[in-house]
Coordinates of C-alpha atoms in Angstrom, one line a residue:
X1 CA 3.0 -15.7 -16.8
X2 CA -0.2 -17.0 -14.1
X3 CA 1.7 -16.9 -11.1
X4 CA 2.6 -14.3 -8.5
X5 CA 3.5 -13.5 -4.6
X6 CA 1.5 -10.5 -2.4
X7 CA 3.3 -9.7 0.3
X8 CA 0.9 -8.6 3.0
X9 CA 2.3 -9.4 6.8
X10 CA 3.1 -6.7 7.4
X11 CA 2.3 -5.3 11.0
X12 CA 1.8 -1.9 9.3
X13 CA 2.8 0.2 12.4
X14 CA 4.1 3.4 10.7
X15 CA 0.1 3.4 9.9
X16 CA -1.1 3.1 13.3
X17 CA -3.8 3.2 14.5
X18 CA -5.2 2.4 11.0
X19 CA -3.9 -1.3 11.7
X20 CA -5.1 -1.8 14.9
X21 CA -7.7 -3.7 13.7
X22 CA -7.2 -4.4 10.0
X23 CA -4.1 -5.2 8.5
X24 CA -2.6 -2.4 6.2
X25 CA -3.3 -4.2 2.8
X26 CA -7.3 -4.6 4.2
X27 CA -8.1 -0.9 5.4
X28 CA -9.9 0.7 2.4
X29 CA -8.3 3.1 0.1
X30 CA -11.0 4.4 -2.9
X31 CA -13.9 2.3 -1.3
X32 CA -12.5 -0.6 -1.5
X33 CA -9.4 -3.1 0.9
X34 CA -5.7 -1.9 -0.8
X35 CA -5.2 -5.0 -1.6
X36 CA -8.4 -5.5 -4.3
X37 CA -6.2 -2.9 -6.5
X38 CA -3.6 -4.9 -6.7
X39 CA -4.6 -8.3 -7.0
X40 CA -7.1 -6.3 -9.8
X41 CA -4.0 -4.9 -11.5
X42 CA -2.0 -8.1 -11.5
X43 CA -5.4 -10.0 -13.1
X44 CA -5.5 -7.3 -15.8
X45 CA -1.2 -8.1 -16.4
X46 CA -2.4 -12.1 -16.8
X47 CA -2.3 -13.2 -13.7
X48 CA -3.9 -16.6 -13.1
X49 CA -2.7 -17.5 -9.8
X50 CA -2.1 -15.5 -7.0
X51 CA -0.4 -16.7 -3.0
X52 CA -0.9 -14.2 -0.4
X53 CA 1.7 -14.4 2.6
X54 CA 0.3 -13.4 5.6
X55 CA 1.2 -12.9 8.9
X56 CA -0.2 -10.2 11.1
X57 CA -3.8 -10.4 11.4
X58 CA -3.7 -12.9 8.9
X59 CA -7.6 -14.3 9.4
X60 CA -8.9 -11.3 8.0
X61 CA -7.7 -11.9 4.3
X62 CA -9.7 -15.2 3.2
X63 CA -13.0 -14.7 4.8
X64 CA -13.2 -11.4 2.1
X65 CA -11.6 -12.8 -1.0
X66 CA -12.1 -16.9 -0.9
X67 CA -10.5 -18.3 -3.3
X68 CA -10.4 -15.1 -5.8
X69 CA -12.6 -16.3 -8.3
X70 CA -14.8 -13.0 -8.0
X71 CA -11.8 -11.1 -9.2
X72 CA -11.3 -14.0 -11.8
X73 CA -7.7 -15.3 -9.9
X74 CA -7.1 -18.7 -8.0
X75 CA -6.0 -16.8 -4.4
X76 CA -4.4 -19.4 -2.1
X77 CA -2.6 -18.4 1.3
X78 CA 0.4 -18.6 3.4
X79 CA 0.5 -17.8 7.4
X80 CA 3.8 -17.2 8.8
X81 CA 3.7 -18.6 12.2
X82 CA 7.0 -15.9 12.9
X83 CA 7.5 -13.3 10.6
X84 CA 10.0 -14.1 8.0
X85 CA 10.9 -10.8 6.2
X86 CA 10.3 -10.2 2.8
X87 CA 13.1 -13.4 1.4
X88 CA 11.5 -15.3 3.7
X89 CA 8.0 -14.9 3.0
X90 CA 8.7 -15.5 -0.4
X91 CA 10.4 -19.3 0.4
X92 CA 7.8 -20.0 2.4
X93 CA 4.8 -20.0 0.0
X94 CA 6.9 -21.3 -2.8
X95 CA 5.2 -25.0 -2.3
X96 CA 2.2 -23.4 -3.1
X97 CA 3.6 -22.1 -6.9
X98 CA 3.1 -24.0 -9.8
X99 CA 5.7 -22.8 -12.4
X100 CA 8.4 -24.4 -13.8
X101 CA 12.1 -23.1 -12.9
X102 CA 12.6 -20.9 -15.7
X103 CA 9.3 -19.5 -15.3
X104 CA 8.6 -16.0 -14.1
X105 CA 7.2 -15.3 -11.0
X106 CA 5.8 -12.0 -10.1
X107 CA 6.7 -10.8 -6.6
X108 CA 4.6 -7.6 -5.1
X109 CA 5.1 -5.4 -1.8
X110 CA 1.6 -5.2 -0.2
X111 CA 1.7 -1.0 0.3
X112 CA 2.7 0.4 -3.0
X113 CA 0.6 1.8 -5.0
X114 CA 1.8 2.3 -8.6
X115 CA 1.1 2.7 -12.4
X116 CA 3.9 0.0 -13.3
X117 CA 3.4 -1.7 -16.6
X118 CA 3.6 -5.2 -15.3
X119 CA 3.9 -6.6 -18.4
X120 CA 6.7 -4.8 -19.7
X121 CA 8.7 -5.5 -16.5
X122 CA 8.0 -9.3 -17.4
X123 CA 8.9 -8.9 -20.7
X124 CA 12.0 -7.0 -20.1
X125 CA 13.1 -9.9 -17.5
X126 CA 12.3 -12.7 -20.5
X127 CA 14.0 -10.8 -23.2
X128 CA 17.4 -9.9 -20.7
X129 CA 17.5 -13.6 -19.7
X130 CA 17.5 -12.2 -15.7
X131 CA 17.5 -14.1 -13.0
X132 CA 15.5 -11.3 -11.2
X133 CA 14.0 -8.6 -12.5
X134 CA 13.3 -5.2 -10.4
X135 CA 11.0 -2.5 -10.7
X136 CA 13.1 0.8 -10.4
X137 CA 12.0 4.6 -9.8
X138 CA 13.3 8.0 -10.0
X139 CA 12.8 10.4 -6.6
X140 CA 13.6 13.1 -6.0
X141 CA 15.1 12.5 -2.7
X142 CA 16.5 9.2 -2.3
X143 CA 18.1 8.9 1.1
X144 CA 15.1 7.2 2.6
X145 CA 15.1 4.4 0.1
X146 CA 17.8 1.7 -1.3
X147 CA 19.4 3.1 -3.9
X148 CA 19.9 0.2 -6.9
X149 CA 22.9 1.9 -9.5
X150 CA 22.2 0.2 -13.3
X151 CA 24.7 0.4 -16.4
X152 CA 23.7 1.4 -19.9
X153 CA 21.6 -1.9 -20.4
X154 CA 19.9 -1.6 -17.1
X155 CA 21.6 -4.6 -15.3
X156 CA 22.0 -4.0 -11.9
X157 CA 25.4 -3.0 -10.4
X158 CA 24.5 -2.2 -6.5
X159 CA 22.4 -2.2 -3.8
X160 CA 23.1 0.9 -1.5
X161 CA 20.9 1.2 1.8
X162 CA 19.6 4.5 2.4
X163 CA 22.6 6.5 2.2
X164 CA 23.7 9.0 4.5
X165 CA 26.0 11.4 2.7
X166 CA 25.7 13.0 -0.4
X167 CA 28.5 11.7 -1.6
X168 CA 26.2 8.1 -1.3
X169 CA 23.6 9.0 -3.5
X170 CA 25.5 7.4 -6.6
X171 CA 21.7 7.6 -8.3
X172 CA 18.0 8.6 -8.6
X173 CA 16.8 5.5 -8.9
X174 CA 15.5 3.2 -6.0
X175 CA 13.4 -0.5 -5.3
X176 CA 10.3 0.0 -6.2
X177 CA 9.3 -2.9 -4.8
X178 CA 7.9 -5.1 -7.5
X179 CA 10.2 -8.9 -8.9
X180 CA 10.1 -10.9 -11.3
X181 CA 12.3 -13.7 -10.1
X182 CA 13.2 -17.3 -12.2
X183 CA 11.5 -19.4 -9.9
X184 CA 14.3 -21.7 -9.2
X185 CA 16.0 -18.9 -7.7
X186 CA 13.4 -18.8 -4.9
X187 CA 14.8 -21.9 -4.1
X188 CA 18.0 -20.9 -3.2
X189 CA 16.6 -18.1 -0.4
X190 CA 17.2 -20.4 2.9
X191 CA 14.5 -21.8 4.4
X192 CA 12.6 -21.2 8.1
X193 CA 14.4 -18.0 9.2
X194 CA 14.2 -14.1 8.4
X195 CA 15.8 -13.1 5.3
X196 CA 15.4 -9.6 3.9
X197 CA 15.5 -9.9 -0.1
X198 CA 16.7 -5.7 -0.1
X199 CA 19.4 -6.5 2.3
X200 CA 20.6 -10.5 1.6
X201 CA 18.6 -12.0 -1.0
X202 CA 19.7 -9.2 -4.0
X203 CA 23.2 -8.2 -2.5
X204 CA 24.5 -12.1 -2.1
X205 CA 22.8 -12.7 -6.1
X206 CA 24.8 -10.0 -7.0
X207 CA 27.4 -11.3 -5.4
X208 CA 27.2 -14.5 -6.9
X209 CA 27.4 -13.5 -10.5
X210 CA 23.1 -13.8 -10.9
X211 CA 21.9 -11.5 -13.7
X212 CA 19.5 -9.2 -11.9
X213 CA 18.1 -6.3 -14.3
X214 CA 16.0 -3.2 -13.7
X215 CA 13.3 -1.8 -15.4
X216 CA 13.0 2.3 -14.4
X217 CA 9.6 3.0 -15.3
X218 CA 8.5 6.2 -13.5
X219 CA 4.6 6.4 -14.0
X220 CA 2.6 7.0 -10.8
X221 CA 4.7 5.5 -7.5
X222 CA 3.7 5.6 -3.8
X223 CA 4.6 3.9 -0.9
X224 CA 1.7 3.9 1.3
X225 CA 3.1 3.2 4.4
X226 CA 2.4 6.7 6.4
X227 CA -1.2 7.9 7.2
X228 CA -0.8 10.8 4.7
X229 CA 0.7 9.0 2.0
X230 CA -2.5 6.5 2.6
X231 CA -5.2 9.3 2.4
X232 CA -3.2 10.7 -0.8
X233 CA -3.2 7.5 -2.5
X234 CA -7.1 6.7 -1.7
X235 CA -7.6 10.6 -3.2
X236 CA -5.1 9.9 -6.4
X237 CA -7.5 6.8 -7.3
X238 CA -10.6 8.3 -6.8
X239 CA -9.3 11.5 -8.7
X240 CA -8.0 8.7 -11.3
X241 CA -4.1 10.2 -11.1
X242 CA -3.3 6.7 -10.1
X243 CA -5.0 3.8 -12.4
X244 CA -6.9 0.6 -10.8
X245 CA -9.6 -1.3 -12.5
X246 CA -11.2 -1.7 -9.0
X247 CA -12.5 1.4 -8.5
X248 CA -16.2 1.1 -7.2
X249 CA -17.5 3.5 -9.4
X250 CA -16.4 6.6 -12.0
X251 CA -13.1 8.6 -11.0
X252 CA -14.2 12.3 -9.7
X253 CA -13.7 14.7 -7.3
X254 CA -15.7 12.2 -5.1
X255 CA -16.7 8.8 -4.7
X256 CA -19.8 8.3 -2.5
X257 CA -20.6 4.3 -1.7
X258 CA -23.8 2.9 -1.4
X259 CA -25.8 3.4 1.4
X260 CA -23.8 6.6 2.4
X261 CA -25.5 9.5 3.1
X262 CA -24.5 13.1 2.4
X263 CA -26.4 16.4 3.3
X264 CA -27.2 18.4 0.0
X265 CA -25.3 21.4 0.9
X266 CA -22.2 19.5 2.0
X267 CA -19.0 19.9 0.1
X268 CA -17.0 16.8 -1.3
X269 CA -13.8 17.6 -3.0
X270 CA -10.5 16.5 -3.9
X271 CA -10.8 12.6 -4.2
X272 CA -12.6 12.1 -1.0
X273 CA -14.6 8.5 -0.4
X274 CA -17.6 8.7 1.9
X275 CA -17.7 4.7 2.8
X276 CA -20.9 2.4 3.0
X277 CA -23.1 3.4 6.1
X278 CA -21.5 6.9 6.8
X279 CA -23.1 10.5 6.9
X280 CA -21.6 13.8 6.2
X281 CA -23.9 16.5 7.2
X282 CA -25.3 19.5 6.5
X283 CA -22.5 22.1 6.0
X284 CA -19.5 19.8 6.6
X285 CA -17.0 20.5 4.0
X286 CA -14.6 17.5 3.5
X287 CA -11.3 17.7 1.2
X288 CA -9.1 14.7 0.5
X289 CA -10.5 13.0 2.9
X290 CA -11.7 9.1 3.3
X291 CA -14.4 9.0 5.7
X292 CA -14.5 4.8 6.4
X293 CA -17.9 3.2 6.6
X294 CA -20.6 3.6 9.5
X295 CA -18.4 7.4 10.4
X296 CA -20.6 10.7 11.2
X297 CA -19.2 14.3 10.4
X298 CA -21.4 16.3 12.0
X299 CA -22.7 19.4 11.3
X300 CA -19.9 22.5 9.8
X301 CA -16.9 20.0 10.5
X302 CA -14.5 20.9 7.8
X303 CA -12.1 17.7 7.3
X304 CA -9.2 18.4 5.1
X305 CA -6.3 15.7 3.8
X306 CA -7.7 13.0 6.8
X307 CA -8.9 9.9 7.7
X308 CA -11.8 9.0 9.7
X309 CA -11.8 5.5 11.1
X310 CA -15.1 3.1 10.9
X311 CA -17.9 4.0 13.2
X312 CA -15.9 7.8 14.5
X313 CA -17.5 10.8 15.1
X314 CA -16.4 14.3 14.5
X315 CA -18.4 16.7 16.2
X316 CA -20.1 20.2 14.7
X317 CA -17.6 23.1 13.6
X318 CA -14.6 21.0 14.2
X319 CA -11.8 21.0 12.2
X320 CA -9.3 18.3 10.7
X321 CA -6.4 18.9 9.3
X322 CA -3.6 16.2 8.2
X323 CA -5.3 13.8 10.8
X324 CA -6.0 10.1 11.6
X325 CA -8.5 8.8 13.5
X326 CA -9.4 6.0 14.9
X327 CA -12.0 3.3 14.8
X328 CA -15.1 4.4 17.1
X329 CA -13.1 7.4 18.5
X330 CA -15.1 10.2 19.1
X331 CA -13.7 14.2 18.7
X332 CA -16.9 16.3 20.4
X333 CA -17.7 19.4 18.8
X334 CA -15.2 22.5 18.5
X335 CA -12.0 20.9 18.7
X336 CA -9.0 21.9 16.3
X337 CA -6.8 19.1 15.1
X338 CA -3.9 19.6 12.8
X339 CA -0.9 17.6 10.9
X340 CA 0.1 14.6 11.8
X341 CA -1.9 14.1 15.0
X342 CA -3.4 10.7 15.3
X343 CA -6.3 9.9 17.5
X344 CA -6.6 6.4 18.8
X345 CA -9.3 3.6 18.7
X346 CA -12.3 4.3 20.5
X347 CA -10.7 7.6 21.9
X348 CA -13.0 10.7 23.4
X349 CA -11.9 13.7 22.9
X350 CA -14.9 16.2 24.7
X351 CA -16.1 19.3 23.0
X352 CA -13.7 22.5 22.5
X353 CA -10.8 20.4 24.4
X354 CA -8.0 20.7 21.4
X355 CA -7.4 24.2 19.8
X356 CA -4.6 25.9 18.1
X357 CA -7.0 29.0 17.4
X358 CA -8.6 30.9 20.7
X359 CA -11.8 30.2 21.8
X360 CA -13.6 33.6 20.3

């Protein structure tokens, strides 16, 4: 197995404004672009050869990995001039592969972050004879997710979108969103138009009589596709509860990058990153947290389970809970900010404006 597909054209809007500027496999989880883990973890699997489909800000990608020979891969890429969905994606780089038709080809989603044994989900697709293989998982709540039934042997019986009644959730297990696919089957996705592999691609194979077999291998799984599933999964690598080999530096309770600078009586805890060029001053206490490069947390700002965008500012004694912000967006000092708020790109929020507390 050399060859594999990285979705990542996504627009990433659920992640907002994170993407504004970068696109969601590019903004930094541990220290380093999303996307370095994976195409790390696919080299470690064997991977030779890697495509990237891109779409949405789609210059960004090959100007920071060329042609992936620092990470030991051959990285070529795809622009979609529309977006094609994920079947679509896939036929449209498949020029660019080199395998033969009964070869394997390794398929990723560009937002999940996981502990998947890539080479026993290739093995388990050689040794079935599958004309797709799927990585499944076990959740415990499944009706956000397609559910994908298997028999004893692990074939596939079903794909069930996201169901709505109880009496839906036929099973635990869901689309973890990593293939193997035969690559003549690629073929066989039409050409030039959308097509959704979850919700054509898989169901018409099925369909068809195609073997598609899954592999349930529940290690670490997470789909990074909120803000605070993002700042979890940047904590869970730095903490080392999720694996990568592209880690820039020893798993801890903190990972501080070059050129950083950090007060000596400030608190890091809980898998936070403090990126290249940022400071965390004296008395700010920061949990969970990724603080992107070239940010200032100022004085006694206590930033819990957040993220602060490149170049923000978060002003003395203010506190973050659960919260995004923004690239150059600036919270002034004594301002209260809890779950799920998002502050945009170059925002100003002035001193003591937000609160959930009184002012005494």
């Amino acid at each position: 197995m050399t060859e594999a597909i990285l979705l990542v054209g996504g627009k990433g809007t659920r992640l907002r404004p994170l993407t504004v500027h970068t696109p969601k496999p590019m903004v930094r989880a541990a220290g380093v672009p999303f996307l370095t883990h994976q195409l790390a973890r696919a080299r470690a699997a064997g991977v030779e050869h890697i495509v990237l489909a891109t779409s949405y800000l789609a210059e960004v990608f090959e100007p920071h990995f060329g042609d992936g020979s620092a990470l030991g891969l051959h990285i070529e890429y795809v622009t979609e001039d529309e977006p094609l969905g994920t079947g679509g994606a896939i036929r449209n780089v498949a020029p660019r592969l080199h395998s033969a038709p009964d070869d394997p080809v390794l398929i990723f989603n560009g937002d999940i972050l996981t502990g998947l044994n890539i080479r026993a989900l290739v093995d388990t697709h050689e040794a079935t004879g599958a004309d797709v293989s799927l990585h499944l998982t076990k959740v415990t709540d499944p009706r956000a997710y397609g559910l994908v039934p298997t028999d004893e042997t692990g074939r596939v019986l079903a794909f069930l979108e996201k169901p709505q009644t109880p009496e839906e959730i036929v099973t635990d297990q869901i689309n973890a969103g990593a293939y193997v696919f035969r690559r003549s089957v690629i073929d066989t996705i039409p050409a030039g138009r959308p097509v959704s592999v979850e919700r054509e691609t898989f169901p018409d194979l099925l369909a068809a009589g195609a073997h598609l077999q899954g592999l349930v291998d529940s290690t670490y799984w997470l789909d990074l596709g909120t803000p605070a599933a993002f700042v979890r999964g940047s904590a869970d690598l730095v903490l080392g509860r999720a694996p990568s080999p592209a880690i820039p530096g020893r798993c801890g309770d903190r990972l501080v990058l070059p050129t950083a600078r950090v007060a000596p009586d400030a608190k890091l805890t809980g898998g936070t990153v403090v990126g290249e060029g940022a400071f965390v001053a004296q008395g700010a206490r920061v949990y969970g947290s990724t603080i992107l490069p070239g940010a200032v947390i100022e004085p006694g700002a206590v930033i819990t389970d957040s993220l602060i965008g490149t170049r923000a500012v978060v002003g003395e004694r203010s506190v973050l809970t659960g919260t995004v912000i923004g690239d150059g967006a600036i919270i002034g000092a004594d301002n209260e900010l809890r779950d799920g708020m998002r502050v945009w790109c170059d925002a100003r929020i002035p001193a003591g404006a937000v609160r959930f507390s009184s002012d005494q």
